[in-house]
Protein backbone atom coordinates (compact mmCIF):
# COMPACT_ATOMS: atom_id res chain seq x y z
CA UNK A 1 0.00 0.00 0.00
CA UNK A 2 1.20 3.45 -0.93
CA UNK A 3 2.04 6.43 1.15
CA UNK A 4 -0.76 8.97 1.25
CA UNK A 5 -0.12 12.34 2.82
CA UNK A 6 -3.05 14.39 4.07
CA UNK A 7 -3.30 17.58 6.07
CA UNK A 8 -5.33 20.75 6.30
CA UNK A 9 -5.98 24.05 8.01
CA UNK A 10 -9.01 25.86 9.31
CA UNK A 11 -9.63 28.85 7.07
CA UNK A 12 -10.08 31.36 9.89
CA UNK A 13 -7.23 33.70 8.98
CA UNK A 14 -4.16 34.24 6.91
CA UNK A 15 -1.30 31.84 7.54
CA UNK A 16 1.76 33.04 9.46
CA UNK A 17 5.36 32.07 10.14
CA UNK A 18 4.24 29.62 12.83
CA UNK A 19 2.30 27.71 10.18
CA UNK A 20 5.28 27.98 7.87
CA UNK A 21 7.88 26.42 10.19
CA UNK A 22 5.42 24.05 11.82
CA UNK A 23 3.91 22.64 8.70
CA UNK A 24 3.88 24.45 5.34
CA UNK A 25 7.64 24.21 4.75
CA UNK A 26 7.52 20.48 5.41
CA UNK A 27 4.53 19.98 3.08
CA UNK A 28 6.33 21.60 0.19
CA UNK A 29 9.40 19.42 0.83
CA UNK A 30 7.22 16.32 0.96
CA UNK A 31 5.52 17.35 -2.25
CA UNK A 32 8.79 17.96 -4.03
CA UNK A 33 10.71 14.89 -2.87
CA UNK A 34 8.16 12.69 -4.63
CA UNK A 35 8.31 10.12 -1.85
CA UNK A 36 4.55 9.52 -1.70
CA UNK A 37 1.75 8.27 -3.90
CA UNK A 38 -0.81 10.95 -3.27
CA UNK A 39 -0.97 14.16 -1.35
CA UNK A 40 -4.13 15.91 -0.16
CA UNK A 41 -4.22 19.37 1.40
CA UNK A 42 -7.54 20.91 2.30
CA UNK A 43 -9.27 23.83 3.91
CA UNK A 44 -11.24 22.60 6.90
CA UNK A 45 -14.19 24.97 6.57
CA UNK A 46 -16.61 22.52 8.20
CA UNK A 47 -14.32 22.33 11.23
CA UNK A 48 -13.90 26.11 11.24
CA UNK A 49 -17.68 26.49 11.36
CA UNK A 50 -17.91 24.38 14.52
CA UNK A 51 -16.90 27.44 16.52
CA UNK A 52 -17.88 30.13 14.02
CA UNK A 53 -21.46 29.17 13.28
CA UNK A 54 -22.64 32.77 13.48
CA UNK A 55 -19.83 34.01 11.33
CA UNK A 56 -19.71 32.14 8.02
CA UNK A 57 -18.53 35.34 6.36
CA UNK A 58 -15.20 35.02 8.13
CA UNK A 59 -14.69 31.53 6.71
CA UNK A 60 -15.90 32.61 3.30
CA UNK A 61 -13.34 35.42 3.11
CA UNK A 62 -10.47 33.32 4.40
CA UNK A 63 -10.74 30.43 1.94
CA UNK A 64 -9.04 32.60 -0.67
CA UNK A 65 -6.42 33.84 1.80
CA UNK A 66 -5.40 30.32 2.74
CA UNK A 67 -5.49 29.20 -0.90
CA UNK A 68 -3.17 32.09 -1.84
CA UNK A 69 -0.88 31.19 1.05
CA UNK A 70 -0.77 27.53 -0.07
CA UNK A 71 0.02 28.38 -3.67
CA UNK A 72 2.53 31.07 -2.80
CA UNK A 73 4.61 28.82 -0.53
CA UNK A 74 4.84 26.36 -3.41
CA UNK A 75 2.06 23.82 -3.06
CA UNK A 76 1.42 22.78 -6.65
CA UNK A 77 -2.09 21.70 -7.66
CA UNK A 78 -0.53 19.40 -10.28
CA UNK A 79 1.16 17.39 -7.55
CA UNK A 80 -1.10 17.80 -4.61
CA UNK A 81 -4.90 17.85 -4.49
CA UNK A 82 -6.13 21.10 -2.95
CA UNK A 83 -9.78 21.07 -1.88
CA UNK A 84 -12.46 22.39 0.43
CA UNK A 85 -13.79 20.10 3.17
CA UNK A 86 -17.47 20.99 2.78
CA UNK A 87 -17.33 20.03 -0.90
CA UNK A 88 -16.89 16.39 0.24
CA UNK A 89 -20.26 15.65 1.86
CA UNK A 90 -19.23 11.99 2.31
CA UNK A 91 -17.15 13.23 5.23
CA UNK A 92 -20.31 14.23 7.10
CA UNK A 93 -21.82 10.81 6.49
CA UNK A 94 -18.70 9.07 7.70
CA UNK A 95 -18.54 11.27 10.80
CA UNK A 96 -22.03 10.09 11.73
CA UNK A 97 -20.98 6.43 11.58
CA UNK A 98 -17.72 6.99 13.44
CA UNK A 99 -19.52 8.80 16.27
CA UNK A 100 -21.13 5.48 17.18
CA UNK A 101 -17.71 3.98 17.85
CA UNK A 102 -16.48 6.40 20.50
CA UNK A 103 -17.79 7.49 23.88
CA UNK A 104 -18.52 11.02 25.04
CA UNK A 105 -16.01 10.62 27.87
CA UNK A 106 -13.30 9.56 25.42
CA UNK A 107 -13.77 12.76 23.43
CA UNK A 108 -13.93 14.79 26.66
CA UNK A 109 -10.40 13.71 27.57
CA UNK A 110 -8.88 15.33 24.47
CA UNK A 111 -6.44 17.95 25.84
CA UNK A 112 -6.52 20.11 22.70
CA UNK A 113 -10.31 20.29 22.79
CA UNK A 114 -10.18 21.07 26.54
CA UNK A 115 -7.86 24.03 25.94
CA UNK A 116 -9.99 25.27 23.09
CA UNK A 117 -13.15 25.10 25.21
CA UNK A 118 -11.46 27.25 27.87
CA UNK A 119 -10.10 29.72 25.33
CA UNK A 120 -13.53 30.20 23.81
CA UNK A 121 -15.37 30.34 27.14
CA UNK A 122 -17.59 27.51 25.94
CA UNK A 123 -17.60 25.72 29.32
CA UNK A 124 -21.35 25.69 29.94
CA UNK A 125 -22.40 25.87 26.33
CA UNK A 126 -20.28 23.70 24.08
CA UNK A 127 -21.78 23.44 20.59
CA UNK A 128 -22.34 19.75 19.89
CA UNK A 129 -20.65 20.06 16.51
CA UNK A 130 -17.59 21.59 18.12
CA UNK A 131 -17.44 18.84 20.71
CA UNK A 132 -17.54 16.24 17.95
CA UNK A 133 -14.96 17.82 15.68
CA UNK A 134 -12.21 15.34 16.59
CA UNK A 135 -14.43 12.59 15.17
CA UNK A 136 -15.05 14.64 12.05
CA UNK A 137 -11.29 15.09 11.78
CA UNK A 138 -10.88 11.32 11.92
CA UNK A 139 -13.32 11.09 9.01
CA UNK A 140 -11.24 13.68 7.08
CA UNK A 141 -8.29 11.35 7.40
CA UNK A 142 -9.73 7.87 6.98
CA UNK A 143 -11.93 8.75 3.97
CA UNK A 144 -8.68 9.13 2.03
CA UNK A 145 -6.91 6.17 3.66
CA UNK A 146 -4.19 8.63 4.54
CA UNK A 147 -1.06 7.06 6.02
CA UNK A 148 0.90 10.15 6.98
CA UNK A 149 -0.39 13.32 8.64
CA UNK A 150 2.11 16.18 8.86
CA UNK A 151 0.78 18.44 11.63
CA UNK A 152 1.87 20.22 14.79
CA UNK A 153 1.98 18.46 18.13
CA UNK A 154 -1.32 20.05 19.25
CA UNK A 155 -2.93 17.67 16.72
CA UNK A 156 -1.53 14.55 18.38
CA UNK A 157 -4.72 13.78 20.34
CA UNK A 158 -6.73 13.93 17.11
CA UNK A 159 -4.48 11.45 15.33
CA UNK A 160 -4.51 9.17 18.38
CA UNK A 161 -8.32 9.17 18.36
CA UNK A 162 -8.31 8.50 14.63
CA UNK A 163 -6.09 5.47 15.16
CA UNK A 164 -8.41 4.16 17.87
CA UNK A 165 -11.43 4.66 15.63
CA UNK A 166 -9.73 2.81 12.78
CA UNK A 167 -8.98 -0.18 15.04
CA UNK A 168 -12.49 -0.12 16.41
CA UNK A 169 -14.05 0.10 12.95
CA UNK A 170 -11.87 -2.63 11.48
CA UNK A 171 -12.61 -4.98 14.40
CA UNK A 172 -16.33 -4.27 14.42
CA UNK A 173 -16.93 -4.52 10.66
CA UNK A 174 -14.05 -5.51 8.42
CA UNK A 175 -10.55 -4.19 7.90
CA UNK A 176 -11.00 -1.46 5.32
CA UNK A 177 -9.60 1.59 7.13
CA UNK A 178 -5.93 2.52 7.46
CA UNK A 179 -4.25 3.64 10.69
CA UNK A 180 -2.52 6.94 10.00
CA UNK A 181 0.72 8.11 11.52
CA UNK A 182 1.46 11.61 12.70
CA UNK A 183 4.52 13.30 11.21
CA UNK A 184 5.71 15.93 13.65
CA UNK A 185 7.94 18.87 12.70
CA UNK A 186 11.55 17.77 12.59
CA UNK A 187 12.90 19.88 15.45
CA UNK A 188 11.82 21.55 18.67
CA UNK A 189 11.92 25.12 17.35
CA UNK A 190 9.64 24.19 14.49
CA UNK A 191 7.15 22.64 16.87
CA UNK A 192 6.02 25.86 18.41
CA UNK A 193 7.22 29.21 17.18
CA UNK A 194 6.64 31.87 19.87
CA UNK A 195 4.90 35.14 19.05
CA UNK A 196 6.85 38.31 18.32
CA UNK A 197 5.99 39.29 21.92
CA UNK A 198 7.80 36.22 23.23
CA UNK A 199 4.59 34.51 24.33
CA UNK A 200 4.43 30.78 23.92
CA UNK A 201 2.57 30.64 20.64
CA UNK A 202 2.20 32.71 17.51
CA UNK A 203 -1.52 33.15 17.19
CA UNK A 204 -3.90 35.52 15.51
CA UNK A 205 -5.95 36.02 18.65
CA UNK A 206 -2.83 37.13 20.55
CA UNK A 207 -1.92 39.62 17.81
CA UNK A 208 1.71 38.50 17.75
CA UNK A 209 2.03 37.13 14.23
CA UNK A 210 4.16 37.75 11.21
CA UNK A 211 2.00 36.79 8.23
CA UNK A 212 3.34 35.25 5.03
CA UNK A 213 1.57 38.04 3.19
CA UNK A 214 3.07 40.90 5.29
CA UNK A 215 5.12 43.26 3.16
CA UNK A 216 8.77 44.08 3.93
CA UNK A 217 7.96 47.27 5.89
CA UNK A 218 5.46 45.52 8.11
CA UNK A 219 7.89 42.68 8.78
CA UNK A 220 10.63 45.12 9.75
CA UNK A 221 8.28 46.96 12.11
CA UNK A 222 7.25 43.72 13.74
CA UNK A 223 10.84 42.48 14.03
CA UNK A 224 11.98 45.83 15.48
CA UNK A 225 9.36 45.51 18.19
CA UNK A 226 10.21 41.92 19.06
CA UNK A 227 10.73 40.67 22.57
CA UNK A 228 14.39 39.94 23.37
CA UNK A 229 16.09 39.76 26.76
CA UNK A 230 14.72 42.33 29.23
CA UNK A 231 17.99 42.17 31.22
CA UNK A 232 20.09 43.05 28.18
CA UNK A 233 19.99 46.81 28.68
CA UNK A 234 23.40 47.98 27.54
CA UNK A 235 25.12 46.50 24.50
CA UNK A 236 28.00 45.42 26.72
CA UNK A 237 25.71 43.47 29.12
CA UNK A 238 25.76 39.70 28.74
CA UNK A 239 22.62 38.63 26.88
CA UNK A 240 20.39 35.59 27.27
CA UNK A 241 19.39 33.60 24.24
CA UNK A 242 17.02 31.31 26.15
CA UNK A 243 13.48 32.66 25.91
CA UNK A 244 14.72 35.42 23.61
CA UNK A 245 12.29 35.40 20.69
CA UNK A 246 14.80 36.83 18.20
CA UNK A 247 17.10 33.88 18.83
CA UNK A 248 14.26 31.37 18.75
CA UNK A 249 13.36 32.70 15.31
CA UNK A 250 16.99 32.58 14.20
CA UNK A 251 17.06 28.96 15.39
CA UNK A 252 14.06 28.24 13.22
CA UNK A 253 15.13 30.12 10.10
CA UNK A 254 18.81 31.12 9.90
CA UNK A 255 21.32 29.06 7.93
CA UNK A 256 25.12 29.28 7.91
CA UNK A 257 24.86 30.70 4.43
CA UNK A 258 22.75 33.55 5.84
CA UNK A 259 25.69 34.46 8.06
CA UNK A 260 28.15 34.74 5.19
CA UNK A 261 25.57 36.78 3.32
CA UNK A 262 24.32 39.09 6.07
CA UNK A 263 26.79 39.03 8.96
CA UNK A 264 30.14 37.55 7.88
CA UNK A 265 31.75 38.35 11.23
CA UNK A 266 30.16 35.08 12.37
CA UNK A 267 30.09 31.75 10.56
CA UNK A 268 27.11 30.32 12.38
CA UNK A 269 24.29 31.01 14.80
CA UNK A 270 26.24 29.07 17.39
CA UNK A 271 29.03 31.68 17.24
CA UNK A 272 26.65 34.62 17.36
CA UNK A 273 24.90 33.15 20.39
CA UNK A 274 28.21 32.77 22.23
CA UNK A 275 29.14 36.38 21.46
CA UNK A 276 25.69 37.64 22.53
CA UNK A 277 25.90 35.72 25.79
CA UNK A 278 29.37 37.14 26.49
CA UNK A 279 28.13 40.71 25.94
CA UNK A 280 28.87 43.30 23.29
CA UNK A 281 26.24 42.43 20.71
CA UNK A 282 23.31 44.83 20.35
CA UNK A 283 19.73 43.62 19.93
CA UNK A 284 19.23 45.89 16.96
CA UNK A 285 21.96 44.15 14.99
CA UNK A 286 20.40 40.77 15.72
CA UNK A 287 17.03 42.09 14.64
CA UNK A 288 18.50 43.37 11.39
CA UNK A 289 19.94 39.94 10.73
CA UNK A 290 16.63 38.28 11.49
CA UNK A 291 14.85 40.74 9.22
CA UNK A 292 17.20 39.86 6.34
CA UNK A 293 16.80 36.15 6.99
CA UNK A 294 13.01 36.40 7.05
CA UNK A 295 12.80 38.55 3.96
CA UNK A 296 14.98 36.13 2.04
CA UNK A 297 12.33 33.50 2.75
CA UNK A 298 9.30 35.75 2.38
CA UNK A 299 10.27 37.65 -0.76
CA UNK A 300 9.74 34.77 -3.23
CA UNK A 301 6.52 33.86 -1.40
CA UNK A 302 5.26 37.44 -1.76
CA UNK A 303 6.22 37.54 -5.42
CA UNK A 304 4.32 34.33 -6.18
CA UNK A 305 1.35 35.53 -4.15
CA UNK A 306 1.25 38.71 -6.16
CA UNK A 307 1.10 36.70 -9.39
CA UNK A 308 -1.68 34.42 -8.14
CA UNK A 309 -3.64 37.44 -6.90
CA UNK A 310 -3.98 38.59 -10.51
CA UNK A 311 -6.33 35.70 -11.32
CA UNK A 312 -8.62 34.94 -8.38
CA UNK A 313 -11.26 33.10 -10.50
CA UNK A 314 -8.54 30.64 -11.54
CA UNK A 315 -7.83 29.87 -7.88
CA UNK A 316 -11.45 28.94 -7.35
CA UNK A 317 -11.15 26.73 -10.43
CA UNK A 318 -8.16 24.97 -8.91
CA UNK A 319 -10.12 24.39 -5.69
CA UNK A 320 -13.19 23.21 -7.57
CA UNK A 321 -11.19 20.71 -9.61
CA UNK A 322 -9.31 19.55 -6.52
CA UNK A 323 -12.60 19.05 -4.69
CA UNK A 324 -13.96 16.90 -7.54
CA UNK A 325 -10.81 14.76 -7.53
CA UNK A 326 -10.81 14.41 -3.75
CA UNK A 327 -14.47 13.48 -3.76
CA UNK A 328 -13.81 10.58 -6.12
CA UNK A 329 -11.46 9.04 -3.56
CA UNK A 330 -13.81 9.68 -0.65
CA UNK A 331 -16.74 8.20 -2.59
CA UNK A 332 -14.76 5.06 -3.29
CA UNK A 333 -13.85 4.63 0.39
CA UNK A 334 -17.46 5.29 1.43
CA UNK A 335 -18.60 2.45 -0.84
CA UNK A 336 -16.19 0.11 0.91
CA UNK A 337 -17.32 1.43 4.30
CA UNK A 338 -21.01 0.88 3.55
CA UNK A 339 -20.20 -2.61 2.33
CA UNK A 340 -18.19 -3.35 5.48
CA UNK A 341 -21.09 -2.09 7.61
CA UNK A 342 -23.55 -4.04 5.46
CA UNK A 343 -25.66 -1.01 4.75
CA UNK A 344 -25.07 -1.25 1.00
CA UNK A 345 -28.63 -2.57 0.60
CA UNK A 346 -29.10 -2.11 -3.13
CA UNK A 347 -25.79 -3.78 -4.01
CA UNK A 348 -26.36 -6.64 -1.62
CA UNK A 349 -27.75 -9.27 -4.00
CA UNK A 350 -27.43 -11.95 -1.33
CA UNK A 351 -29.57 -10.05 1.14
CA UNK A 352 -32.28 -9.49 -1.44
CA UNK A 353 -32.14 -13.10 -2.61
CA UNK A 354 -32.31 -14.58 0.91
CA UNK A 355 -35.21 -12.38 1.89
CA UNK A 356 -37.02 -13.15 -1.35
CA UNK A 357 -36.77 -16.87 -0.66
CA UNK A 358 -37.77 -16.49 2.95
CA UNK A 359 -40.93 -14.55 2.11
CA UNK A 360 -41.82 -16.94 -0.74
CA UNK A 361 -41.81 -19.91 1.65
CA UNK A 362 -44.34 -18.25 3.95
N1 LIG B 1 -7.45 20.56 13.23
C1 LIG B 1 -6.53 21.04 12.23
C2 LIG B 1 -6.04 22.42 12.66
O1 LIG B 1 -6.68 23.06 13.45
C3 LIG B 1 -7.13 21.12 10.85
C4 LIG B 1 -7.58 19.78 10.34
C5 LIG B 1 -8.87 19.38 10.14
C6 LIG B 1 -6.75 18.68 9.98
N2 LIG B 1 -8.91 18.11 9.66
C7 LIG B 1 -7.62 17.65 9.55
C8 LIG B 1 -5.37 18.48 9.97
C9 LIG B 1 -7.13 16.41 9.13
C10 LIG B 1 -4.88 17.22 9.54
C11 LIG B 1 -5.77 16.19 9.13
O2 LIG B 1 -5.03 22.87 12.17
XYZ file of C-alpha atoms and ligand atoms in Angstrom:
377
model
C 0.000 0.000 0.000
C 1.196 3.449 -0.935
C 2.041 6.434 1.150
C -0.762 8.972 1.248
C -0.116 12.345 2.821
C -3.046 14.388 4.072
C -3.302 17.579 6.068
C -5.332 20.753 6.298
C -5.976 24.054 8.005
C -9.011 25.858 9.313
C -9.633 28.850 7.073
C -10.081 31.359 9.888
C -7.234 33.704 8.977
C -4.155 34.243 6.907
C -1.299 31.844 7.536
C 1.756 33.041 9.456
C 5.361 32.070 10.142
C 4.235 29.623 12.829
C 2.303 27.709 10.179
C 5.281 27.984 7.868
C 7.878 26.423 10.190
C 5.425 24.051 11.816
C 3.906 22.641 8.696
C 3.880 24.453 5.337
C 7.638 24.209 4.754
C 7.519 20.476 5.405
C 4.532 19.984 3.082
C 6.334 21.596 0.191
C 9.398 19.417 0.827
C 7.220 16.317 0.960
C 5.518 17.353 -2.248
C 8.791 17.963 -4.029
C 10.706 14.891 -2.873
C 8.160 12.693 -4.631
C 8.313 10.124 -1.846
C 4.554 9.518 -1.696
C 1.748 8.271 -3.895
C -0.813 10.948 -3.269
C -0.975 14.164 -1.346
C -4.125 15.908 -0.155
C -4.222 19.374 1.402
C -7.541 20.910 2.304
C -9.269 23.834 3.913
C -11.238 22.604 6.903
C -14.187 24.967 6.566
C -16.607 22.517 8.196
C -14.322 22.325 11.227
C -13.897 26.114 11.237
C -17.680 26.488 11.358
C -17.909 24.384 14.523
C -16.901 27.438 16.522
C -17.881 30.126 14.020
C -21.459 29.166 13.283
C -22.638 32.771 13.479
C -19.827 34.008 11.334
C -19.705 32.136 8.020
C -18.526 35.344 6.358
C -15.198 35.022 8.132
C -14.688 31.532 6.708
C -15.898 32.610 3.296
C -13.337 35.423 3.113
C -10.473 33.322 4.398
C -10.742 30.430 1.940
C -9.043 32.595 -0.671
C -6.419 33.841 1.804
C -5.396 30.320 2.742
C -5.485 29.198 -0.897
C -3.174 32.088 -1.835
C -0.877 31.186 1.055
C -0.774 27.529 -0.069
C 0.021 28.385 -3.667
C 2.534 31.066 -2.798
C 4.610 28.818 -0.528
C 4.837 26.365 -3.414
C 2.062 23.816 -3.065
C 1.420 22.781 -6.645
C -2.092 21.702 -7.661
C -0.530 19.399 -10.279
C 1.161 17.390 -7.553
C -1.097 17.802 -4.612
C -4.898 17.846 -4.485
C -6.135 21.099 -2.950
C -9.775 21.072 -1.881
C -12.464 22.388 0.426
C -13.788 20.101 3.171
C -17.474 20.994 2.781
C -17.328 20.026 -0.900
C -16.890 16.395 0.235
C -20.264 15.650 1.858
C -19.232 11.994 2.305
C -17.149 13.235 5.233
C -20.311 14.231 7.098
C -21.821 10.811 6.492
C -18.703 9.070 7.699
C -18.543 11.266 10.801
C -22.029 10.087 11.733
C -20.976 6.431 11.579
C -17.716 6.987 13.441
C -19.523 8.798 16.272
C -21.127 5.478 17.177
C -17.707 3.983 17.851
C -16.484 6.402 20.504
C -17.792 7.487 23.879
C -18.522 11.017 25.042
C -16.012 10.623 27.867
C -13.297 9.564 25.424
C -13.772 12.764 23.434
C -13.927 14.791 26.661
C -10.400 13.711 27.567
C -8.880 15.333 24.473
C -6.438 17.950 25.845
C -6.517 20.111 22.702
C -10.305 20.292 22.792
C -10.179 21.071 26.541
C -7.857 24.026 25.941
C -9.995 25.273 23.094
C -13.155 25.096 25.206
C -11.464 27.252 27.867
C -10.098 29.723 25.332
C -13.534 30.204 23.805
C -15.372 30.340 27.141
C -17.587 27.514 25.937
C -17.595 25.720 29.324
C -21.346 25.689 29.938
C -22.399 25.865 26.326
C -20.279 23.705 24.079
C -21.779 23.437 20.590
C -22.337 19.745 19.894
C -20.648 20.061 16.507
C -17.590 21.587 18.122
C -17.439 18.840 20.710
C -17.544 16.239 17.955
C -14.956 17.820 15.679
C -12.206 15.342 16.591
C -14.434 12.594 15.173
C -15.053 14.639 12.053
C -11.291 15.086 11.779
C -10.882 11.315 11.920
C -13.324 11.091 9.008
C -11.240 13.680 7.085
C -8.288 11.349 7.400
C -9.728 7.867 6.978
C -11.926 8.748 3.973
C -8.676 9.128 2.027
C -6.908 6.166 3.657
C -4.186 8.629 4.538
C -1.055 7.062 6.023
C 0.904 10.155 6.980
C -0.391 13.322 8.645
C 2.114 16.179 8.856
C 0.781 18.440 11.634
C 1.868 20.220 14.788
C 1.977 18.457 18.134
C -1.317 20.051 19.245
C -2.927 17.671 16.718
C -1.528 14.548 18.379
C -4.720 13.779 20.338
C -6.733 13.928 17.105
C -4.482 11.453 15.329
C -4.507 9.165 18.383
C -8.316 9.173 18.364
C -8.307 8.502 14.628
C -6.090 5.465 15.163
C -8.411 4.163 17.870
C -11.432 4.659 15.629
C -9.734 2.812 12.779
C -8.980 -0.176 15.038
C -12.493 -0.123 16.405
C -14.055 0.104 12.946
C -11.870 -2.626 11.480
C -12.610 -4.976 14.396
C -16.327 -4.272 14.416
C -16.927 -4.518 10.658
C -14.054 -5.507 8.419
C -10.547 -4.193 7.896
C -11.004 -1.458 5.316
C -9.595 1.589 7.126
C -5.932 2.520 7.455
C -4.252 3.644 10.694
C -2.525 6.938 10.004
C 0.722 8.111 11.522
C 1.463 11.613 12.700
C 4.522 13.297 11.205
C 5.714 15.931 13.652
C 7.937 18.867 12.701
C 11.547 17.770 12.591
C 12.905 19.882 15.454
C 11.820 21.546 18.670
C 11.919 25.125 17.352
C 9.644 24.193 14.492
C 7.148 22.640 16.872
C 6.021 25.859 18.408
C 7.220 29.213 17.178
C 6.636 31.868 19.869
C 4.898 35.140 19.049
C 6.851 38.310 18.322
C 5.987 39.288 21.919
C 7.803 36.217 23.234
C 4.591 34.507 24.331
C 4.429 30.784 23.916
C 2.567 30.638 20.643
C 2.201 32.707 17.510
C -1.517 33.154 17.186
C -3.900 35.521 15.506
C -5.952 36.023 18.653
C -2.828 37.126 20.551
C -1.919 39.621 17.814
C 1.714 38.501 17.753
C 2.032 37.127 14.226
C 4.164 37.746 11.208
C 2.003 36.795 8.229
C 3.343 35.246 5.032
C 1.573 38.037 3.191
C 3.067 40.900 5.288
C 5.125 43.265 3.158
C 8.767 44.077 3.934
C 7.959 47.270 5.889
C 5.463 45.524 8.115
C 7.889 42.682 8.775
C 10.634 45.116 9.748
C 8.283 46.961 12.111
C 7.247 43.717 13.744
C 10.842 42.478 14.025
C 11.981 45.831 15.476
C 9.361 45.511 18.191
C 10.212 41.916 19.057
C 10.729 40.666 22.570
C 14.390 39.938 23.373
C 16.088 39.765 26.761
C 14.723 42.334 29.230
C 17.990 42.173 31.220
C 20.087 43.051 28.179
C 19.986 46.810 28.677
C 23.403 47.985 27.538
C 25.118 46.505 24.504
C 27.999 45.416 26.722
C 25.714 43.472 29.122
C 25.763 39.705 28.738
C 22.618 38.633 26.876
C 20.392 35.592 27.272
C 19.390 33.599 24.236
C 17.020 31.311 26.146
C 13.485 32.656 25.905
C 14.724 35.422 23.609
C 12.290 35.398 20.693
C 14.804 36.834 18.204
C 17.095 33.879 18.831
C 14.263 31.372 18.753
C 13.362 32.704 15.310
C 16.995 32.581 14.202
C 17.064 28.965 15.394
C 14.065 28.236 13.220
C 15.133 30.121 10.099
C 18.808 31.123 9.903
C 21.317 29.059 7.927
C 25.116 29.276 7.909
C 24.861 30.703 4.427
C 22.747 33.553 5.837
C 25.685 34.462 8.061
C 28.145 34.745 5.192
C 25.571 36.782 3.315
C 24.325 39.090 6.068
C 26.792 39.026 8.964
C 30.136 37.546 7.877
C 31.750 38.349 11.231
C 30.163 35.083 12.371
C 30.087 31.749 10.563
C 27.112 30.318 12.381
C 24.289 31.006 14.798
C 26.241 29.070 17.393
C 29.033 31.682 17.237
C 26.647 34.616 17.365
C 24.900 33.146 20.393
C 28.206 32.769 22.227
C 29.135 36.378 21.461
C 25.689 37.638 22.529
C 25.904 35.718 25.785
C 29.375 37.142 26.488
C 28.132 40.712 25.943
C 28.869 43.296 23.291
C 26.237 42.428 20.709
C 23.308 44.830 20.350
C 19.726 43.617 19.934
C 19.228 45.895 16.957
C 21.958 44.149 14.987
C 20.400 40.766 15.724
C 17.034 42.090 14.642
C 18.502 43.371 11.392
C 19.941 39.942 10.729
C 16.625 38.277 11.487
C 14.847 40.737 9.220
C 17.196 39.865 6.338
C 16.797 36.146 6.993
C 13.009 36.402 7.048
C 12.800 38.551 3.962
C 14.984 36.133 2.037
C 12.331 33.498 2.747
C 9.301 35.745 2.384
C 10.271 37.653 -0.761
C 9.739 34.770 -3.227
C 6.523 33.864 -1.396
C 5.261 37.442 -1.755
C 6.218 37.544 -5.424
C 4.324 34.332 -6.177
C 1.352 35.528 -4.151
C 1.253 38.711 -6.158
C 1.097 36.696 -9.393
C -1.676 34.424 -8.136
C -3.640 37.437 -6.897
C -3.983 38.588 -10.506
C -6.328 35.695 -11.321
C -8.623 34.942 -8.383
C -11.264 33.099 -10.501
C -8.543 30.643 -11.542
C -7.827 29.870 -7.882
C -11.451 28.938 -7.351
C -11.149 26.733 -10.432
C -8.164 24.971 -8.909
C -10.120 24.386 -5.691
C -13.188 23.213 -7.568
C -11.187 20.708 -9.613
C -9.312 19.549 -6.519
C -12.603 19.055 -4.695
C -13.958 16.900 -7.538
C -10.807 14.762 -7.526
C -10.809 14.412 -3.750
C -14.475 13.481 -3.758
C -13.808 10.579 -6.116
C -11.458 9.036 -3.562
C -13.814 9.675 -0.647
C -16.742 8.198 -2.593
C -14.761 5.064 -3.290
C -13.845 4.632 0.387
C -17.458 5.295 1.429
C -18.603 2.448 -0.842
C -16.190 0.113 0.914
C -17.323 1.428 4.301
C -21.009 0.878 3.555
C -20.204 -2.611 2.328
C -18.192 -3.353 5.477
C -21.088 -2.088 7.611
C -23.546 -4.043 5.455
C -25.664 -1.007 4.751
C -25.069 -1.246 0.998
C -28.626 -2.569 0.605
C -29.103 -2.106 -3.129
C -25.790 -3.777 -4.014
C -26.363 -6.640 -1.621
C -27.752 -9.266 -4.004
C -27.433 -11.950 -1.333
C -29.567 -10.045 1.137
C -32.277 -9.486 -1.438
C -32.143 -13.105 -2.609
C -32.312 -14.578 0.912
C -35.211 -12.381 1.893
C -37.021 -13.148 -1.353
C -36.768 -16.869 -0.658
C -37.775 -16.485 2.946
C -40.932 -14.554 2.105
C -41.823 -16.944 -0.740
C -41.807 -19.906 1.654
C -44.342 -18.255 3.952
N -7.453 20.556 13.229
C -6.528 21.036 12.226
C -6.044 22.418 12.660
O -6.683 23.063 13.451
C -7.133 21.121 10.850
C -7.584 19.778 10.336
C -8.870 19.384 10.139
C -6.747 18.681 9.984
N -8.906 18.110 9.664
C -7.623 17.647 9.550
C -5.366 18.478 9.966
C -7.134 16.406 9.128
C -4.884 17.222 9.545
C -5.773 16.192 9.131
O -5.027 22.868 12.172
